[in-house]
């Protein structure tokens, strides 16, 4: 094998491990290279993808109520901040905070976003933190102890299984200075509506899903034929989640990192979970993580929720 084709050994090791499982898996965090982050921003504009516009409307309407939970002269620390589009609703209203700390796994994407925020919010310390929220999130020293609220919108928490979500909630709870956790979470609803949101007519979600294979080719020297896999969104009732899969259209063998990975026709790679909640389930999960749910705000149709948790 030509080792020089492997630019990302962490991705390669993670992918080899996941693709070696009986139900092949790829961690959804690998969607978010620069291209994947762009495709996700396109998803947020789709007519079928209700979460972003619904959460945006909730934030606009209730920003005043949320402001009370964000400490005076403190910081807003965001997990998985992406393009920080929704955060601007809060930043435009919060004139009492000192710093905004966006964190994201895509360093390149985050850098560009932070540059725009520095320009648009000259009175705010905008300090980007490159971090995976499933790992240690080390904040720069002068912000580590600052009173802060943590913002985790978009139902990104839904990518985690229950144990992972509780672990994350506990870990954030332990960070110094944390006074509140503002959490966006998608809610259980009609299955047809959920499926459409993850299998849009324009095929943007399909491109987003397939992008992870393009990434394995580009960064790990794999030889995935992207036309040989089909995007699929499934509702898993038992786990109350939408699952995304990439289904092999035929029997095939893919080579990656010197290993042959065999696919039967119809066999899938499970690429994402997106859990959908009820208020009771969210409150229970928060409690297991050491938090108390004190606000639960939804739109009129109860499609999406923004909760405030306090220690
Ligand atoms: C960014 C994790 C919230 O689960 O809805 C969108 C990602 N996947 N369409 C979600 C996603 C397919 C999204 N999150």
GROMACS .gro file of C-alpha atoms and ligand atoms in nm:
model
  325
    1UNK     CA    1   0.000   0.000   0.000
    2UNK     CA    2   0.113   0.353  -0.072
    3UNK     CA    3   0.108   0.507   0.275
    4UNK     CA    4   0.143   0.858   0.132
    5UNK     CA    5  -0.221   0.852   0.018
    6UNK     CA    6  -0.336   0.843   0.383
    7UNK     CA    7  -0.365   1.205   0.495
    8UNK     CA    8  -0.592   1.136   0.788
    9UNK     CA    9  -0.495   0.839   0.997
   10UNK     CA   10  -0.758   0.908   1.264
   11UNK     CA   11  -1.031   0.893   0.999
   12UNK     CA   12  -0.877   0.579   0.845
   13UNK     CA   13  -0.857   0.393   1.178
   14UNK     CA   14  -1.210   0.495   1.274
   15UNK     CA   15  -1.348   0.393   0.933
   16UNK     CA   16  -1.164   0.058   0.929
   17UNK     CA   17  -1.302  -0.020   1.273
   18UNK     CA   18  -1.660   0.075   1.179
   19UNK     CA   19  -1.657  -0.099   0.843
   20UNK     CA   20  -1.533  -0.415   1.016
   21UNK     CA   21  -1.852  -0.444   1.225
   22UNK     CA   22  -2.135  -0.682   1.127
   23UNK     CA   23  -2.355  -0.373   1.070
   24UNK     CA   24  -2.104  -0.149   0.898
   25UNK     CA   25  -2.080   0.198   1.056
   26UNK     CA   26  -1.918   0.533   0.999
   27UNK     CA   27  -1.927   0.798   1.273
   28UNK     CA   28  -2.144   1.092   1.161
   29UNK     CA   29  -1.879   1.337   1.278
   30UNK     CA   30  -1.685   1.251   0.962
   31UNK     CA   31  -1.950   1.424   0.748
   32UNK     CA   32  -1.812   1.761   0.847
   33UNK     CA   33  -1.511   1.842   0.636
   34UNK     CA   34  -1.530   2.179   0.458
   35UNK     CA   35  -1.747   2.039   0.176
   36UNK     CA   36  -1.970   1.853   0.420
   37UNK     CA   37  -2.019   2.165   0.631
   38UNK     CA   38  -2.123   2.351   0.314
   39UNK     CA   39  -2.365   2.075   0.217
   40UNK     CA   40  -2.514   2.082   0.566
   41UNK     CA   41  -2.573   2.458   0.530
   42UNK     CA   42  -2.757   2.379   0.204
   43UNK     CA   43  -2.968   2.120   0.387
   44UNK     CA   44  -3.078   2.384   0.637
   45UNK     CA   45  -3.236   2.580   0.347
   46UNK     CA   46  -3.436   2.287   0.205
   47UNK     CA   47  -3.817   2.303   0.213
   48UNK     CA   48  -3.834   1.956   0.372
   49UNK     CA   49  -3.576   2.027   0.643
   50UNK     CA   50  -3.795   2.195   0.905
   51UNK     CA   51  -3.556   2.187   1.209
   52UNK     CA   52  -3.343   2.491   1.126
   53UNK     CA   53  -3.621   2.730   1.034
   54UNK     CA   54  -3.836   2.612   1.324
   55UNK     CA   55  -3.559   2.652   1.578
   56UNK     CA   56  -3.469   2.991   1.430
   57UNK     CA   57  -3.828   3.110   1.479
   58UNK     CA   58  -3.828   2.985   1.840
   59UNK     CA   59  -3.500   3.166   1.913
   60UNK     CA   60  -3.627   3.490   1.756
   61UNK     CA   61  -3.945   3.483   1.957
   62UNK     CA   62  -3.789   3.384   2.290
   63UNK     CA   63  -3.444   3.543   2.283
   64UNK     CA   64  -3.545   3.773   2.571
   65UNK     CA   65  -3.635   3.482   2.796
   66UNK     CA   66  -3.311   3.303   2.708
   67UNK     CA   67  -3.098   3.611   2.779
   68UNK     CA   68  -3.180   3.583   3.151
   69UNK     CA   69  -2.989   3.256   3.173
   70UNK     CA   70  -2.671   3.394   3.019
   71UNK     CA   71  -2.446   3.553   3.284
   72UNK     CA   72  -2.368   3.926   3.277
   73UNK     CA   73  -2.014   3.988   3.142
   74UNK     CA   74  -1.988   3.616   3.081
   75UNK     CA   75  -1.944   3.402   2.775
   76UNK     CA   76  -2.161   3.208   2.538
   77UNK     CA   77  -1.986   2.882   2.449
   78UNK     CA   78  -2.133   2.697   2.152
   79UNK     CA   79  -2.082   2.329   2.070
   80UNK     CA   80  -2.066   2.228   1.703
   81UNK     CA   81  -2.115   2.587   1.593
   82UNK     CA   82  -2.087   2.532   1.216
   83UNK     CA   83  -2.180   2.855   1.039
   84UNK     CA   84  -2.313   3.015   1.364
   85UNK     CA   85  -2.617   3.141   1.172
   86UNK     CA   86  -2.868   3.087   1.454
   87UNK     CA   87  -2.628   3.220   1.715
   88UNK     CA   88  -2.639   3.560   1.551
   89UNK     CA   89  -2.999   3.590   1.674
   90UNK     CA   90  -2.867   3.561   2.031
   91UNK     CA   91  -2.558   3.777   1.974
   92UNK     CA   92  -2.768   4.054   1.818
   93UNK     CA   93  -2.980   4.064   2.133
   94UNK     CA   94  -2.730   3.986   2.412
   95UNK     CA   95  -2.557   4.314   2.484
   96UNK     CA   96  -2.453   4.192   2.829
   97UNK     CA   97  -2.195   3.927   2.740
   98UNK     CA   98  -1.820   3.964   2.697
   99UNK     CA   99  -1.729   3.671   2.478
  100UNK     CA  100  -1.857   3.427   2.221
  101UNK     CA  101  -1.666   3.099   2.195
  102UNK     CA  102  -1.774   2.899   1.889
  103UNK     CA  103  -1.636   2.545   1.875
  104UNK     CA  104  -1.639   2.310   1.580
  105UNK     CA  105  -1.460   2.004   1.448
  106UNK     CA  106  -1.391   2.162   1.108
  107UNK     CA  107  -1.098   2.397   1.174
  108UNK     CA  108  -1.096   2.543   0.826
  109UNK     CA  109  -1.471   2.614   0.823
  110UNK     CA  110  -1.459   2.756   1.177
  111UNK     CA  111  -1.175   2.991   1.084
  112UNK     CA  112  -1.378   3.152   0.806
  113UNK     CA  113  -1.688   3.182   1.023
  114UNK     CA  114  -1.492   3.338   1.311
  115UNK     CA  115  -1.339   3.599   1.080
  116UNK     CA  116  -1.688   3.720   0.980
  117UNK     CA  117  -1.806   3.724   1.343
  118UNK     CA  118  -1.506   3.933   1.457
  119UNK     CA  119  -1.596   4.185   1.187
  120UNK     CA  120  -1.970   4.188   1.268
  121UNK     CA  121  -1.941   4.194   1.651
  122UNK     CA  122  -1.652   4.432   1.724
  123UNK     CA  123  -1.747   4.471   2.091
  124UNK     CA  124  -1.737   4.098   2.158
  125UNK     CA  125  -1.436   3.872   2.212
  126UNK     CA  126  -1.489   3.607   1.945
  127UNK     CA  127  -1.261   3.315   2.022
  128UNK     CA  128  -1.291   3.006   1.800
  129UNK     CA  129  -1.212   2.673   1.966
  130UNK     CA  130  -1.134   2.380   1.739
  131UNK     CA  131  -1.277   2.084   1.928
  132UNK     CA  132  -1.479   1.765   1.900
  133UNK     CA  133  -1.752   1.791   2.164
  134UNK     CA  134  -1.709   1.421   2.233
  135UNK     CA  135  -1.357   1.487   2.361
  136UNK     CA  136  -1.182   1.731   2.591
  137UNK     CA  137  -1.291   2.087   2.518
  138UNK     CA  138  -1.005   2.298   2.645
  139UNK     CA  139  -1.095   2.667   2.653
  140UNK     CA  140  -0.826   2.937   2.646
  141UNK     CA  141  -0.719   3.015   3.005
  142UNK     CA  142  -0.889   3.354   3.037
  143UNK     CA  143  -1.228   3.202   2.946
  144UNK     CA  144  -1.203   2.872   3.130
  145UNK     CA  145  -1.340   3.002   3.462
  146UNK     CA  146  -1.559   3.278   3.322
  147UNK     CA  147  -1.931   3.247   3.403
  148UNK     CA  148  -2.092   3.108   3.092
  149UNK     CA  149  -2.391   2.956   2.922
  150UNK     CA  150  -2.345   2.668   2.682
  151UNK     CA  151  -2.544   2.673   2.359
  152UNK     CA  152  -2.600   2.345   2.172
  153UNK     CA  153  -2.863   2.407   1.904
  154UNK     CA  154  -2.975   2.216   1.597
  155UNK     CA  155  -3.053   1.888   1.773
  156UNK     CA  156  -2.692   1.790   1.721
  157UNK     CA  157  -2.730   1.607   2.054
  158UNK     CA  158  -2.959   1.374   1.856
  159UNK     CA  159  -2.657   1.228   1.680
  160UNK     CA  160  -2.556   1.069   2.010
  161UNK     CA  161  -2.703   0.756   2.161
  162UNK     CA  162  -2.855   0.795   2.507
  163UNK     CA  163  -2.535   0.706   2.698
  164UNK     CA  164  -2.324   0.942   2.488
  165UNK     CA  165  -2.573   1.224   2.532
  166UNK     CA  166  -2.580   1.178   2.910
  167UNK     CA  167  -2.201   1.162   2.918
  168UNK     CA  168  -2.181   1.489   2.724
  169UNK     CA  169  -2.438   1.656   2.951
  170UNK     CA  170  -2.240   1.547   3.259
  171UNK     CA  171  -1.911   1.665   3.111
  172UNK     CA  172  -2.052   2.010   3.027
  173UNK     CA  173  -2.207   2.026   3.375
  174UNK     CA  174  -1.855   1.981   3.521
  175UNK     CA  175  -1.695   2.262   3.321
  176UNK     CA  176  -1.602   2.556   3.547
  177UNK     CA  177  -1.835   2.855   3.537
  178UNK     CA  178  -2.123   2.684   3.355
  179UNK     CA  179  -2.458   2.834   3.467
  180UNK     CA  180  -2.698   2.715   3.198
  181UNK     CA  181  -2.727   2.486   2.901
  182UNK     CA  182  -2.947   2.605   2.613
  183UNK     CA  183  -3.030   2.292   2.415
  184UNK     CA  184  -3.210   2.253   2.083
  185UNK     CA  185  -3.376   1.915   2.032
  186UNK     CA  186  -3.596   1.779   1.758
  187UNK     CA  187  -3.927   1.622   1.858
  188UNK     CA  188  -4.111   1.303   1.762
  189UNK     CA  189  -4.364   1.358   1.484
  190UNK     CA  190  -4.528   1.202   1.180
  191UNK     CA  191  -4.289   0.949   1.024
  192UNK     CA  192  -4.349   1.073   0.668
  193UNK     CA  193  -4.247   1.424   0.764
  194UNK     CA  194  -3.935   1.294   0.935
  195UNK     CA  195  -3.830   1.078   0.641
  196UNK     CA  196  -3.882   1.365   0.394
  197UNK     CA  197  -3.656   1.588   0.603
  198UNK     CA  198  -3.374   1.333   0.563
  199UNK     CA  199  -3.444   1.234   0.201
  200UNK     CA  200  -3.514   1.560   0.019
  201UNK     CA  201  -3.635   1.581  -0.341
  202UNK     CA  202  -3.327   1.772  -0.460
  203UNK     CA  203  -3.089   1.506  -0.330
  204UNK     CA  204  -2.883   1.741  -0.114
  205UNK     CA  205  -2.902   1.505   0.184
  206UNK     CA  206  -2.796   1.219  -0.044
  207UNK     CA  207  -2.492   1.423  -0.152
  208UNK     CA  208  -2.418   1.503   0.215
  209UNK     CA  209  -2.433   1.134   0.306
  210UNK     CA  210  -2.218   1.026   0.008
  211UNK     CA  211  -1.964   1.300   0.084
  212UNK     CA  212  -1.820   1.082   0.359
  213UNK     CA  213  -1.717   0.823   0.095
  214UNK     CA  214  -1.562   1.096  -0.121
  215UNK     CA  215  -1.372   1.200   0.189
  216UNK     CA  216  -1.245   0.844   0.248
  217UNK     CA  217  -1.122   0.838  -0.112
  218UNK     CA  218  -0.953   1.178  -0.084
  219UNK     CA  219  -0.803   1.147   0.264
  220UNK     CA  220  -0.751   0.773   0.306
  221UNK     CA  221  -0.686   0.659  -0.050
  222UNK     CA  222  -1.000   0.441  -0.058
  223UNK     CA  223  -1.158   0.348  -0.392
  224UNK     CA  224  -1.531   0.387  -0.320
  225UNK     CA  225  -1.742   0.424  -0.635
  226UNK     CA  226  -1.998   0.682  -0.519
  227UNK     CA  227  -2.246   0.574  -0.787
  228UNK     CA  228  -2.249   0.222  -0.637
  229UNK     CA  229  -2.413   0.338  -0.312
  230UNK     CA  230  -2.765   0.472  -0.256
  231UNK     CA  231  -2.871   0.715   0.016
  232UNK     CA  232  -3.147   0.589   0.247
  233UNK     CA  233  -3.330   0.743   0.544
  234UNK     CA  234  -3.508   0.501   0.781
  235UNK     CA  235  -3.724   0.553   1.089
  236UNK     CA  236  -3.619   0.329   1.379
  237UNK     CA  237  -3.923   0.322   1.607
  238UNK     CA  238  -3.757   0.122   1.886
  239UNK     CA  239  -3.485   0.386   1.925
  240UNK     CA  240  -3.699   0.685   1.825
  241UNK     CA  241  -3.452   0.793   1.560
  242UNK     CA  242  -3.397   0.860   1.194
  243UNK     CA  243  -3.107   0.658   1.061
  244UNK     CA  244  -2.914   0.739   0.748
  245UNK     CA  245  -2.757   0.455   0.555
  246UNK     CA  246  -2.553   0.414   0.238
  247UNK     CA  247  -2.679   0.100   0.068
  248UNK     CA  248  -2.454  -0.094  -0.167
  249UNK     CA  249  -2.632  -0.126  -0.501
  250UNK     CA  250  -2.442  -0.445  -0.585
  251UNK     CA  251  -2.196  -0.698  -0.451
  252UNK     CA  252  -1.860  -0.521  -0.447
  253UNK     CA  253  -1.523  -0.496  -0.279
  254UNK     CA  254  -1.370  -0.164  -0.176
  255UNK     CA  255  -1.004  -0.128  -0.085
  256UNK     CA  256  -0.897   0.110   0.190
  257UNK     CA  257  -0.579   0.122   0.395
  258UNK     CA  258  -0.463  -0.202   0.233
  259UNK     CA  259  -0.776  -0.384   0.348
  260UNK     CA  260  -1.050  -0.531   0.130
  261UNK     CA  261  -1.400  -0.440   0.248
  262UNK     CA  262  -1.673  -0.662   0.103
  263UNK     CA  263  -2.031  -0.556   0.047
  264UNK     CA  264  -2.324  -0.780  -0.038
  265UNK     CA  265  -2.587  -0.630  -0.268
  266UNK     CA  266  -2.826  -0.434  -0.044
  267UNK     CA  267  -2.587  -0.427   0.252
  268UNK     CA  268  -2.566  -0.087   0.420
  269UNK     CA  269  -2.324   0.139   0.601
  270UNK     CA  270  -2.506   0.308   0.891
  271UNK     CA  271  -2.379   0.666   0.879
  272UNK     CA  272  -2.598   0.867   1.118
  273UNK     CA  273  -2.852   0.855   1.399
  274UNK     CA  274  -3.078   1.152   1.455
  275UNK     CA  275  -3.280   1.094   1.770
  276UNK     CA  276  -3.622   1.255   1.814
  277UNK     CA  277  -3.741   1.337   2.165
  278UNK     CA  278  -4.039   1.408   2.385
  279UNK     CA  279  -4.030   1.656   2.671
  280UNK     CA  280  -4.032   1.369   2.924
  281UNK     CA  281  -3.742   1.193   2.758
  282UNK     CA  282  -3.540   1.514   2.742
  283UNK     CA  283  -3.607   1.596   3.107
  284UNK     CA  284  -3.505   1.243   3.207
  285UNK     CA  285  -3.188   1.259   3.001
  286UNK     CA  286  -3.102   1.600   3.149
  287UNK     CA  287  -3.158   1.465   3.500
  288UNK     CA  288  -2.922   1.173   3.437
  289UNK     CA  289  -2.660   1.428   3.331
  290UNK     CA  290  -2.707   1.628   3.654
  291UNK     CA  291  -2.930   1.903   3.512
  292UNK     CA  292  -3.278   2.034   3.578
  293UNK     CA  293  -3.495   2.127   3.282
  294UNK     CA  294  -3.643   2.470   3.367
  295UNK     CA  295  -3.768   2.588   3.027
  296UNK     CA  296  -3.911   2.383   2.744
  297UNK     CA  297  -4.009   2.602   2.450
  298UNK     CA  298  -4.158   2.475   2.126
  299UNK     CA  299  -4.317   2.619   1.816
  300UNK     CA  300  -4.699   2.604   1.790
  301UNK     CA  301  -4.692   2.269   1.614
  302UNK     CA  302  -4.440   2.125   1.862
  303UNK     CA  303  -4.203   2.025   1.587
  304UNK     CA  304  -3.885   2.140   1.761
  305UNK     CA  305  -3.779   2.242   2.111
  306UNK     CA  306  -3.537   2.475   2.282
  307UNK     CA  307  -3.479   2.387   2.647
  308UNK     CA  308  -3.291   2.558   2.925
  309UNK     CA  309  -3.115   2.332   3.171
  310UNK     CA  310  -2.957   2.456   3.492
  311UNK     CA  311  -2.721   2.269   3.725
  312LIG     C1  312  -2.672   1.862   1.236
  312LIG     C2  313  -2.702   1.656   1.343
  312LIG     C3  314  -2.867   1.822   1.362
  312LIG     O1  315  -2.944   1.523   1.250
  312LIG     O2  316  -3.074   1.667   1.155
  312LIG     C4  317  -2.920   1.676   0.851
  312LIG     C5  318  -2.757   1.648   1.049
  312LIG     N1  319  -2.825   1.487   0.874
  312LIG     N2  320  -2.962   1.596   0.754
  312LIG     C6  321  -2.962   1.627   1.187
  312LIG     C7  322  -2.832   1.607   0.927
  312LIG     C8  323  -2.904   1.482   0.767
  312LIG     C9  324  -2.842   1.715   1.150
  312LIG     N3  325  -2.770   1.761   1.271
   0.00000   0.00000   0.00000
